[in-house]
PDB file of N, CA and C in Angstrom:
ATOM      1  N   UNK A 491    -139.046-193.680 -67.786  1.00  0.00           N
ATOM      2  CA  UNK A 491    -140.402-193.998 -68.214  1.00  0.00           C
ATOM      3  C   UNK A 491    -141.398-193.353 -67.256  1.00  0.00           C
ATOM      4  N   UNK A 492    -142.517-192.964 -67.796  1.00  0.00           N
ATOM      5  CA  UNK A 492    -143.588-192.389 -66.988  1.00  0.00           C
ATOM      6  C   UNK A 492    -144.191-193.486 -66.123  1.00  0.00           C
ATOM      7  N   UNK A 493    -144.509-193.160 -64.907  1.00  0.00           N
ATOM      8  CA  UNK A 493    -145.056-194.143 -63.973  1.00  0.00           C
ATOM      9  C   UNK A 493    -146.561-194.315 -64.187  1.00  0.00           C
ATOM     10  N   UNK A 494    -147.013-195.538 -64.174  1.00  0.00           N
ATOM     11  CA  UNK A 494    -148.436-195.881 -64.140  1.00  0.00           C
ATOM     12  C   UNK A 494    -149.258-195.227 -65.254  1.00  0.00           C
ATOM     13  N   UNK A 495    -148.808-195.320 -66.472  1.00  0.00           N
ATOM     14  CA  UNK A 495    -149.581-194.820 -67.595  1.00  0.00           C
ATOM     15  C   UNK A 495    -150.692-195.821 -67.871  1.00  0.00           C
ATOM     16  N   UNK A 496    -151.919-195.334 -67.953  1.00  0.00           N
ATOM     17  CA  UNK A 496    -153.055-196.202 -68.240  1.00  0.00           C
ATOM     18  C   UNK A 496    -153.361-196.140 -69.727  1.00  0.00           C
ATOM     19  N   UNK A 497    -153.495-197.328 -70.328  1.00  0.00           N
ATOM     20  CA  UNK A 497    -153.854-197.391 -71.741  1.00  0.00           C
ATOM     21  C   UNK A 497    -155.268-197.949 -71.861  1.00  0.00           C
ATOM     22  N   UNK A 498    -155.925-197.593 -72.958  1.00  0.00           N
ATOM     23  CA  UNK A 498    -157.283-198.055 -73.215  1.00  0.00           C
ATOM     24  C   UNK A 498    -157.219-199.268 -74.136  1.00  0.00           C
ATOM     25  N   UNK A 499    -157.718-200.393 -73.622  1.00  0.00           N
ATOM     26  CA  UNK A 499    -157.752-201.625 -74.401  1.00  0.00           C
ATOM     27  C   UNK A 499    -158.893-201.570 -75.421  1.00  0.00           C
ATOM     28  N   UNK A 500    -158.905-202.525 -76.344  1.00  0.00           N
ATOM     29  CA  UNK A 500    -159.970-202.604 -77.350  1.00  0.00           C
ATOM     30  C   UNK A 500    -161.352-202.682 -76.701  1.00  0.00           C
ATOM     31  N   UNK A 501    -161.427-203.295 -75.526  1.00  0.00           N
ATOM     32  CA  UNK A 501    -162.705-203.456 -74.833  1.00  0.00           C
ATOM     33  C   UNK A 501    -163.172-202.159 -74.168  1.00  0.00           C
ATOM     34  N   UNK A 502    -162.284-201.155 -74.120  1.00  0.00           N
ATOM     35  CA  UNK A 502    -162.623-199.897 -73.477  1.00  0.00           C
ATOM     36  C   UNK A 502    -162.101-199.792 -72.059  1.00  0.00           C
ATOM     37  N   UNK A 503    -161.634-200.900 -71.521  1.00  0.00           N
ATOM     38  CA  UNK A 503    -161.086-200.895 -70.164  1.00  0.00           C
ATOM     39  C   UNK A 503    -159.742-200.180 -70.140  1.00  0.00           C
ATOM     40  N   UNK A 504    -159.437-199.584 -68.985  1.00  0.00           N
ATOM     41  CA  UNK A 504    -158.122-198.990 -68.782  1.00  0.00           C
ATOM     42  C   UNK A 504    -157.243-200.001 -68.065  1.00  0.00           C
ATOM     43  N   UNK A 505    -155.989-200.060 -68.467  1.00  0.00           N
ATOM     44  CA  UNK A 505    -155.042-201.014 -67.903  1.00  0.00           C
ATOM     45  C   UNK A 505    -153.674-200.342 -67.857  1.00  0.00           C
ATOM     46  N   UNK A 506    -152.877-200.607 -66.823  1.00  0.00           N
ATOM     47  CA  UNK A 506    -151.527-200.043 -66.795  1.00  0.00           C
ATOM     48  C   UNK A 506    -150.711-200.549 -67.987  1.00  0.00           C
ATOM     49  N   UNK A 507    -149.936-199.667 -68.588  1.00  0.00           N
ATOM     50  CA  UNK A 507    -149.079-200.054 -69.706  1.00  0.00           C
ATOM     51  C   UNK A 507    -148.043-201.053 -69.212  1.00  0.00           C
ATOM     52  N   UNK A 508    -147.870-202.128 -69.972  1.00  0.00           N
ATOM     53  CA  UNK A 508    -146.893-203.164 -69.635  1.00  0.00           C
ATOM     54  C   UNK A 508    -145.800-203.166 -70.696  1.00  0.00           C
ATOM     55  N   UNK A 509    -144.638-202.576 -70.387  1.00  0.00           N
ATOM     56  CA  UNK A 509    -143.550-202.582 -71.365  1.00  0.00           C
ATOM     57  C   UNK A 509    -143.154-204.002 -71.760  1.00  0.00           C
ATOM     58  N   UNK A 510    -143.248-204.935 -70.820  1.00  0.00           N
ATOM     59  CA  UNK A 510    -142.842-206.311 -71.108  1.00  0.00           C
ATOM     60  C   UNK A 510    -143.705-206.939 -72.199  1.00  0.00           C
ATOM     61  N   UNK A 511    -145.005-206.663 -72.192  1.00  0.00           N
ATOM     62  CA  UNK A 511    -145.889-207.210 -73.232  1.00  0.00           C
ATOM     63  C   UNK A 511    -145.472-206.723 -74.603  1.00  0.00           C
ATOM     64  N   UNK A 512    -145.186-205.430 -74.709  1.00  0.00           N
ATOM     65  CA  UNK A 512    -144.785-204.865 -75.999  1.00  0.00           C
ATOM     66  C   UNK A 512    -143.421-205.401 -76.412  1.00  0.00           C
ATOM     67  N   UNK A 513    -142.488-205.485 -75.477  1.00  0.00           N
ATOM     68  CA  UNK A 513    -141.159-206.008 -75.810  1.00  0.00           C
ATOM     69  C   UNK A 513    -141.249-207.456 -76.292  1.00  0.00           C
ATOM     70  N   UNK A 514    -142.075-208.263 -75.636  1.00  0.00           N
ATOM     71  CA  UNK A 514    -142.246-209.658 -76.062  1.00  0.00           C
ATOM     72  C   UNK A 514    -142.839-209.732 -77.459  1.00  0.00           C
ATOM     73  N   UNK A 515    -143.828-208.899 -77.716  1.00  0.00           N
ATOM     74  CA  UNK A 515    -144.472-208.883 -79.017  1.00  0.00           C
ATOM     75  C   UNK A 515    -143.483-208.475 -80.115  1.00  0.00           C
ATOM     76  N   UNK A 516    -142.683-207.473 -79.836  1.00  0.00           N
ATOM     77  CA  UNK A 516    -141.671-207.029 -80.801  1.00  0.00           C
ATOM     78  C   UNK A 516    -140.637-208.120 -81.041  1.00  0.00           C
ATOM     79  N   UNK A 517    -140.179-208.747 -79.969  1.00  0.00           N
ATOM     80  CA  UNK A 517    -139.176-209.803 -80.092  1.00  0.00           C
ATOM     81  C   UNK A 517    -139.738-211.002 -80.861  1.00  0.00           C
ATOM     82  N   UNK A 518    -141.011-211.332 -80.616  1.00  0.00           N
ATOM     83  CA  UNK A 518    -141.640-212.455 -81.318  1.00  0.00           C
ATOM     84  C   UNK A 518    -141.789-212.187 -82.811  1.00  0.00           C
ATOM     85  N   UNK A 519    -141.795-210.930 -83.199  1.00  0.00           N
ATOM     86  CA  UNK A 519    -141.898-210.602 -84.626  1.00  0.00           C
ATOM     87  C   UNK A 519    -140.542-210.705 -85.315  1.00  0.00           C
ATOM     88  N   UNK A 520    -139.489-210.942 -84.531  1.00  0.00           N
ATOM     89  CA  UNK A 520    -138.161-211.090 -85.110  1.00  0.00           C
ATOM     90  C   UNK A 520    -137.292-209.855 -84.951  1.00  0.00           C
ATOM     91  N   UNK A 521    -137.759-208.859 -84.217  1.00  0.00           N
ATOM     92  CA  UNK A 521    -136.971-207.642 -84.007  1.00  0.00           C
ATOM     93  C   UNK A 521    -135.735-207.965 -83.175  1.00  0.00           C
ATOM     94  N   UNK A 522    -134.630-207.359 -83.545  1.00  0.00           N
ATOM     95  CA  UNK A 522    -133.396-207.538 -82.790  1.00  0.00           C
ATOM     96  C   UNK A 522    -133.463-206.698 -81.523  1.00  0.00           C
ATOM     97  N   UNK A 523    -132.539-206.950 -80.608  1.00  0.00           N
ATOM     98  CA  UNK A 523    -132.523-206.188 -79.359  1.00  0.00           C
ATOM     99  C   UNK A 523    -132.390-204.682 -79.604  1.00  0.00           C
ATOM    100  N   UNK A 524    -131.507-204.242 -80.528  1.00  0.00           N
ATOM    101  CA  UNK A 524    -131.450-202.798 -80.805  1.00  0.00           C
ATOM    102  C   UNK A 524    -132.766-202.246 -81.371  1.00  0.00           C
ATOM    103  N   UNK A 525    -133.445-203.043 -82.204  1.00  0.00           N
ATOM    104  CA  UNK A 525    -134.746-202.619 -82.742  1.00  0.00           C
ATOM    105  C   UNK A 525    -135.755-202.454 -81.614  1.00  0.00           C
ATOM    106  N   UNK A 526    -135.799-203.439 -80.724  1.00  0.00           N
ATOM    107  CA  UNK A 526    -136.746-203.414 -79.603  1.00  0.00           C
ATOM    108  C   UNK A 526    -136.469-202.210 -78.717  1.00  0.00           C
ATOM    109  N   UNK A 527    -135.208-201.981 -78.377  1.00  0.00           N
ATOM    110  CA  UNK A 527    -134.849-200.862 -77.509  1.00  0.00           C
ATOM    111  C   UNK A 527    -135.214-199.524 -78.143  1.00  0.00           C
ATOM    112  N   UNK A 528    -134.986-199.393 -79.429  1.00  0.00           N
ATOM    113  CA  UNK A 528    -135.297-198.147 -80.128  1.00  0.00           C
ATOM    114  C   UNK A 528    -136.798-197.877 -80.140  1.00  0.00           C
ATOM    115  N   UNK A 529    -137.580-198.890 -80.478  1.00  0.00           N
ATOM    116  CA  UNK A 529    -139.034-198.746 -80.526  1.00  0.00           C
ATOM    117  C   UNK A 529    -139.580-198.469 -79.127  1.00  0.00           C
ATOM    118  N   UNK A 530    -139.084-199.186 -78.137  1.00  0.00           N
ATOM    119  CA  UNK A 530    -139.553-198.991 -76.765  1.00  0.00           C
ATOM    120  C   UNK A 530    -139.244-197.586 -76.263  1.00  0.00           C
ATOM    121  N   UNK A 531    -138.055-197.085 -76.545  1.00  0.00           N
ATOM    122  CA  UNK A 531    -137.682-195.739 -76.097  1.00  0.00           C
ATOM    123  C   UNK A 531    -138.615-194.697 -76.709  1.00  0.00           C
ATOM    124  N   UNK A 532    -138.914-194.851 -77.993  1.00  0.00           N
ATOM    125  CA  UNK A 532    -139.798-193.900 -78.657  1.00  0.00           C
ATOM    126  C   UNK A 532    -141.202-193.961 -78.072  1.00  0.00           C
ATOM    127  N   UNK A 533    -141.727-195.153 -77.941  1.00  0.00           N
ATOM    128  CA  UNK A 533    -143.101-195.310 -77.455  1.00  0.00           C
ATOM    129  C   UNK A 533    -143.225-194.843 -76.008  1.00  0.00           C
ATOM    130  N   UNK A 534    -142.259-195.158 -75.178  1.00  0.00           N
ATOM    131  CA  UNK A 534    -142.348-194.752 -73.780  1.00  0.00           C
ATOM    132  C   UNK A 534    -142.278-193.233 -73.627  1.00  0.00           C
ATOM    133  N   UNK A 535    -141.540-192.563 -74.492  1.00  0.00           N
ATOM    134  CA  UNK A 535    -141.492-191.094 -74.407  1.00  0.00           C
ATOM    135  C   UNK A 535    -142.767-190.467 -74.958  1.00  0.00           C
ATOM    136  N   UNK A 536    -143.476-191.191 -75.801  1.00  0.00           N
ATOM    137  CA  UNK A 536    -144.692-190.712 -76.464  1.00  0.00           C
ATOM    138  C   UNK A 536    -145.961-191.013 -75.666  1.00  0.00           C
ATOM    139  N   UNK A 537    -145.908-192.023 -74.795  1.00  0.00           N
ATOM    140  CA  UNK A 537    -147.087-192.484 -74.060  1.00  0.00           C
ATOM    141  C   UNK A 537    -147.726-191.385 -73.215  1.00  0.00           C
ATOM    142  N   UNK A 538    -149.033-191.461 -73.131  1.00  0.00           N
ATOM    143  CA  UNK A 538    -149.785-190.602 -72.224  1.00  0.00           C
ATOM    144  C   UNK A 538    -151.028-191.368 -71.782  1.00  0.00           C
ATOM    145  N   UNK A 539    -151.575-190.988 -70.648  1.00  0.00           N
ATOM    146  CA  UNK A 539    -152.769-191.659 -70.133  1.00  0.00           C
ATOM    147  C   UNK A 539    -153.889-191.642 -71.164  1.00  0.00           C
ATOM    148  N   UNK A 540    -154.548-192.783 -71.289  1.00  0.00           N
ATOM    149  CA  UNK A 540    -155.718-192.886 -72.148  1.00  0.00           C
ATOM    150  C   UNK A 540    -155.428-193.250 -73.593  1.00  0.00           C
ATOM    151  N   UNK A 541    -154.152-193.357 -73.967  1.00  0.00           N
ATOM    152  CA  UNK A 541    -153.833-193.735 -75.343  1.00  0.00           C
ATOM    153  C   UNK A 541    -154.322-195.167 -75.567  1.00  0.00           C
ATOM    154  N   UNK A 542    -154.798-195.446 -76.754  1.00  0.00           N
ATOM    155  CA  UNK A 542    -155.345-196.776 -77.026  1.00  0.00           C
ATOM    156  C   UNK A 542    -154.242-197.770 -77.363  1.00  0.00           C
ATOM    157  N   UNK A 543    -154.520-199.033 -77.093  1.00  0.00           N
ATOM    158  CA  UNK A 543    -153.564-200.085 -77.445  1.00  0.00           C
ATOM    159  C   UNK A 543    -153.396-200.138 -78.966  1.00  0.00           C
ATOM    160  N   UNK A 544    -154.440-199.797 -79.690  1.00  0.00           N
ATOM    161  CA  UNK A 544    -154.363-199.761 -81.160  1.00  0.00           C
ATOM    162  C   UNK A 544    -153.375-198.690 -81.615  1.00  0.00           C
ATOM    163  N   UNK A 545    -153.404-197.514 -80.965  1.00  0.00           N
ATOM    164  CA  UNK A 545    -152.479-196.433 -81.324  1.00  0.00           C
ATOM    165  C   UNK A 545    -151.036-196.846 -81.036  1.00  0.00           C
ATOM    166  N   UNK A 546    -150.843-197.573 -79.935  1.00  0.00           N
ATOM    167  CA  UNK A 546    -149.497-198.058 -79.607  1.00  0.00           C
ATOM    168  C   UNK A 546    -149.034-199.036 -80.675  1.00  0.00           C
ATOM    169  N   UNK A 547    -149.898-199.960 -81.071  1.00  0.00           N
ATOM    170  CA  UNK A 547    -149.548-200.921 -82.124  1.00  0.00           C
ATOM    171  C   UNK A 547    -149.239-200.215 -83.437  1.00  0.00           C
ATOM    172  N   UNK A 548    -150.053-199.229 -83.797  1.00  0.00           N
ATOM    173  CA  UNK A 548    -149.821-198.500 -85.043  1.00  0.00           C
ATOM    174  C   UNK A 548    -148.484-197.767 -85.014  1.00  0.00           C
ATOM    175  N   UNK A 549    -148.157-197.184 -83.876  1.00  0.00           N
ATOM    176  CA  UNK A 549    -146.874-196.484 -83.761  1.00  0.00           C
ATOM    177  C   UNK A 549    -145.726-197.492 -83.848  1.00  0.00           C
ATOM    178  N   UNK A 550    -145.867-198.642 -83.194  1.00  0.00           N
ATOM    179  CA  UNK A 550    -144.823-199.671 -83.259  1.00  0.00           C
ATOM    180  C   UNK A 550    -144.621-200.130 -84.704  1.00  0.00           C
ATOM    181  N   UNK A 551    -145.697-200.327 -85.429  1.00  0.00           N
ATOM    182  CA  UNK A 551    -145.605-200.740 -86.834  1.00  0.00           C
ATOM    183  C   UNK A 551    -144.885-199.671 -87.646  1.00  0.00           C
ATOM    184  N   UNK A 552    -145.248-198.423 -87.435  1.00  0.00           N
ATOM    185  CA  UNK A 552    -144.619-197.319 -88.165  1.00  0.00           C
ATOM    186  C   UNK A 552    -143.107-197.283 -87.881  1.00  0.00           C
ATOM    187  N   UNK A 553    -142.743-197.430 -86.624  1.00  0.00           N
ATOM    188  CA  UNK A 553    -141.321-197.401 -86.264  1.00  0.00           C
ATOM    189  C   UNK A 553    -140.575-198.597 -86.832  1.00  0.00           C
ATOM    190  N   UNK A 554    -141.190-199.774 -86.790  1.00  0.00           N
ATOM    191  CA  UNK A 554    -140.554-200.959 -87.370  1.00  0.00           C
ATOM    192  C   UNK A 554    -140.411-200.815 -88.881  1.00  0.00           C
ATOM    193  N   UNK A 555    -141.404-200.246 -89.517  1.00  0.00           N
ATOM    194  CA  UNK A 555    -141.369-200.042 -90.965  1.00  0.00           C
ATOM    195  C   UNK A 555    -140.181-199.153 -91.346  1.00  0.00           C
ATOM    196  N   UNK A 556    -139.897-198.157 -90.506  1.00  0.00           N
ATOM    197  CA  UNK A 556    -138.759-197.273 -90.767  1.00  0.00           C
ATOM    198  C   UNK A 556    -137.435-198.011 -90.632  1.00  0.00           C
ATOM    199  N   UNK A 557    -137.403-198.995 -89.752  1.00  0.00           N
ATOM    200  CA  UNK A 557    -136.153-199.736 -89.518  1.00  0.00           C
ATOM    201  C   UNK A 557    -135.990-200.864 -90.538  1.00  0.00           C
ATOM    202  N   UNK A 558    -137.009-201.707 -90.628  1.00  0.00           N
ATOM    203  CA  UNK A 558    -136.983-202.832 -91.578  1.00  0.00           C
ATOM    204  C   UNK A 558    -138.414-203.209 -91.910  1.00  0.00           C
ATOM    205  N   UNK A 559    -138.764-203.136 -93.160  1.00  0.00           N
ATOM    206  CA  UNK A 559    -140.133-203.373 -93.612  1.00  0.00           C
ATOM    207  C   UNK A 559    -140.636-204.763 -93.236  1.00  0.00           C
ATOM    208  N   UNK A 560    -139.784-205.781 -93.332  1.00  0.00           N
ATOM    209  CA  UNK A 560    -140.190-207.148 -93.011  1.00  0.00           C
ATOM    210  C   UNK A 560    -140.632-207.302 -91.572  1.00  0.00           C
ATOM    211  N   UNK A 561    -139.990-206.585 -90.670  1.00  0.00           N
ATOM    212  CA  UNK A 561    -140.378-206.647 -89.261  1.00  0.00           C
ATOM    213  C   UNK A 561    -141.795-206.135 -89.061  1.00  0.00           C
ATOM    214  N   UNK A 562    -142.104-205.033 -89.713  1.00  0.00           N
ATOM    215  CA  UNK A 562    -143.442-204.451 -89.585  1.00  0.00           C
ATOM    216  C   UNK A 562    -144.491-205.425 -90.094  1.00  0.00           C
ATOM    217  N   UNK A 563    -144.197-206.108 -91.182  1.00  0.00           N
ATOM    218  CA  UNK A 563    -145.153-207.067 -91.739  1.00  0.00           C
ATOM    219  C   UNK A 563    -145.387-208.226 -90.779  1.00  0.00           C
ATOM    220  N   UNK A 564    -144.322-208.739 -90.177  1.00  0.00           N
ATOM    221  CA  UNK A 564    -144.476-209.851 -89.234  1.00  0.00           C
ATOM    222  C   UNK A 564    -145.194-209.415 -87.971  1.00  0.00           C
ATOM    223  N   UNK A 565    -144.901-208.202 -87.509  1.00  0.00           N
ATOM    224  CA  UNK A 565    -145.571-207.687 -86.313  1.00  0.00           C
ATOM    225  C   UNK A 565    -147.059-207.527 -86.584  1.00  0.00           C
ATOM    226  N   UNK A 566    -147.412-207.082 -87.764  1.00  0.00           N
ATOM    227  CA  UNK A 566    -148.804-206.843 -88.151  1.00  0.00           C
ATOM    228  C   UNK A 566    -149.558-208.150 -88.420  1.00  0.00           C
ATOM    229  N   UNK A 567    -148.845-209.220 -88.751  1.00  0.00           N
ATOM    230  CA  UNK A 567    -149.475-210.492 -89.106  1.00  0.00           C
ATOM    231  C   UNK A 567    -150.358-211.031 -87.986  1.00  0.00           C
ATOM    232  N   UNK A 568    -149.884-210.980 -86.757  1.00  0.00           N
ATOM    233  CA  UNK A 568    -150.676-211.480 -85.627  1.00  0.00           C
ATOM    234  C   UNK A 568    -151.989-210.712 -85.525  1.00  0.00           C
ATOM    235  N   UNK A 569    -151.924-209.404 -85.650  1.00  0.00           N
ATOM    236  CA  UNK A 569    -153.112-208.560 -85.556  1.00  0.00           C
ATOM    237  C   UNK A 569    -154.084-208.908 -86.688  1.00  0.00           C
ATOM    238  N   UNK A 570    -153.561-209.102 -87.877  1.00  0.00           N
ATOM    239  CA  UNK A 570    -154.404-209.431 -89.023  1.00  0.00           C
ATOM    240  C   UNK A 570    -155.123-210.767 -88.811  1.00  0.00           C
ATOM    241  N   UNK A 571    -154.434-211.729 -88.253  1.00  0.00           N
ATOM    242  CA  UNK A 571    -155.058-213.028 -88.010  1.00  0.00           C
ATOM    243  C   UNK A 571    -156.153-212.920 -86.962  1.00  0.00           C
ATOM    244  N   UNK A 572    -155.940-212.080 -85.947  1.00  0.00           N
ATOM    245  CA  UNK A 572    -156.954-211.905 -84.912  1.00  0.00           C
ATOM    246  C   UNK A 572    -158.208-211.228 -85.478  1.00  0.00           C
ATOM    247  N   UNK A 573    -158.028-210.378 -86.467  1.00  0.00           N
ATOM    248  CA  UNK A 573    -159.164-209.692 -87.068  1.00  0.00           C
ATOM    249  C   UNK A 573    -160.066-210.646 -87.854  1.00  0.00           C
ATOM    250  N   UNK A 574    -159.537-211.797 -88.221  1.00  0.00           N
ATOM    251  CA  UNK A 574    -160.350-212.784 -88.927  1.00  0.00           C
ATOM    252  C   UNK A 574    -161.417-213.381 -88.013  1.00  0.00           C
ATOM    253  N   UNK A 575    -161.194-213.302 -86.725  1.00  0.00           N
ATOM    254  CA  UNK A 575    -162.175-213.818 -85.774  1.00  0.00           C
ATOM    255  C   UNK A 575    -161.953-215.280 -85.480  1.00  0.00           C
ATOM    256  N   UNK A 576    -162.724-215.818 -84.553  1.00  0.00           N
ATOM    257  CA  UNK A 576    -162.515-217.198 -84.119  1.00  0.00           C
ATOM    258  C   UNK A 576    -162.884-218.239 -85.172  1.00  0.00           C
ATOM    259  N   UNK A 577    -163.719-217.869 -86.147  1.00  0.00           N
ATOM    260  CA  UNK A 577    -164.140-218.853 -87.157  1.00  0.00           C
ATOM    261  C   UNK A 577    -163.452-218.609 -88.499  1.00  0.00           C
ATOM    262  N   UNK A 578    -162.485-217.705 -88.520  1.00  0.00           N
ATOM    263  CA  UNK A 578    -161.862-217.383 -89.793  1.00  0.00           C
ATOM    264  C   UNK A 578    -162.668-216.343 -90.521  1.00  0.00           C
ATOM    265  N   UNK A 579    -162.406-216.173 -91.785  1.00  0.00           N
ATOM    266  CA  UNK A 579    -163.095-215.167 -92.580  1.00  0.00           C
ATOM    267  C   UNK A 579    -164.248-215.825 -93.334  1.00  0.00           C
ATOM    268  N   UNK A 580    -165.484-215.611 -92.892  1.00  0.00           N
ATOM    269  CA  UNK A 580    -166.632-216.245 -93.565  1.00  0.00           C
ATOM    270  C   UNK A 580    -166.966-215.548 -94.888  1.00  0.00           C
ATOM    271  N   UNK A 581    -166.480-216.080 -95.993  1.00  0.00           N
ATOM    272  CA  UNK A 581    -166.701-215.424 -97.272  1.00  0.00           C
ATOM    273  C   UNK A 581    -167.744-216.109 -98.130  1.00  0.00           C
ATOM    274  N   UNK A 582    -168.321-217.171 -97.656  1.00  0.00           N
ATOM    275  CA  UNK A 582    -169.379-217.825 -98.436  1.00  0.00           C
ATOM    276  C   UNK A 582    -170.630-217.962 -97.615  1.00  0.00           C
TER     277      UNK A 582
END
């Protein structure tokens, strides 16, 4: 793995890439250990300084979709719920 890769968070701040955060997120979506290892290997070889956390998430979703569609949907669910905001989706 590349040492000290800085990623750009949604807020614009730079932060060191944390493989553990991504592995936990993948595992929480129901990915098996081989799925997690495969996705992590791909992402770590692809990482470069300044890549956005959104781009990392999109790549993880794409890789999960190739392995098992249900995993990608569960991984994306957390992100979708966060996009609703703290008050939910105000439609009225």
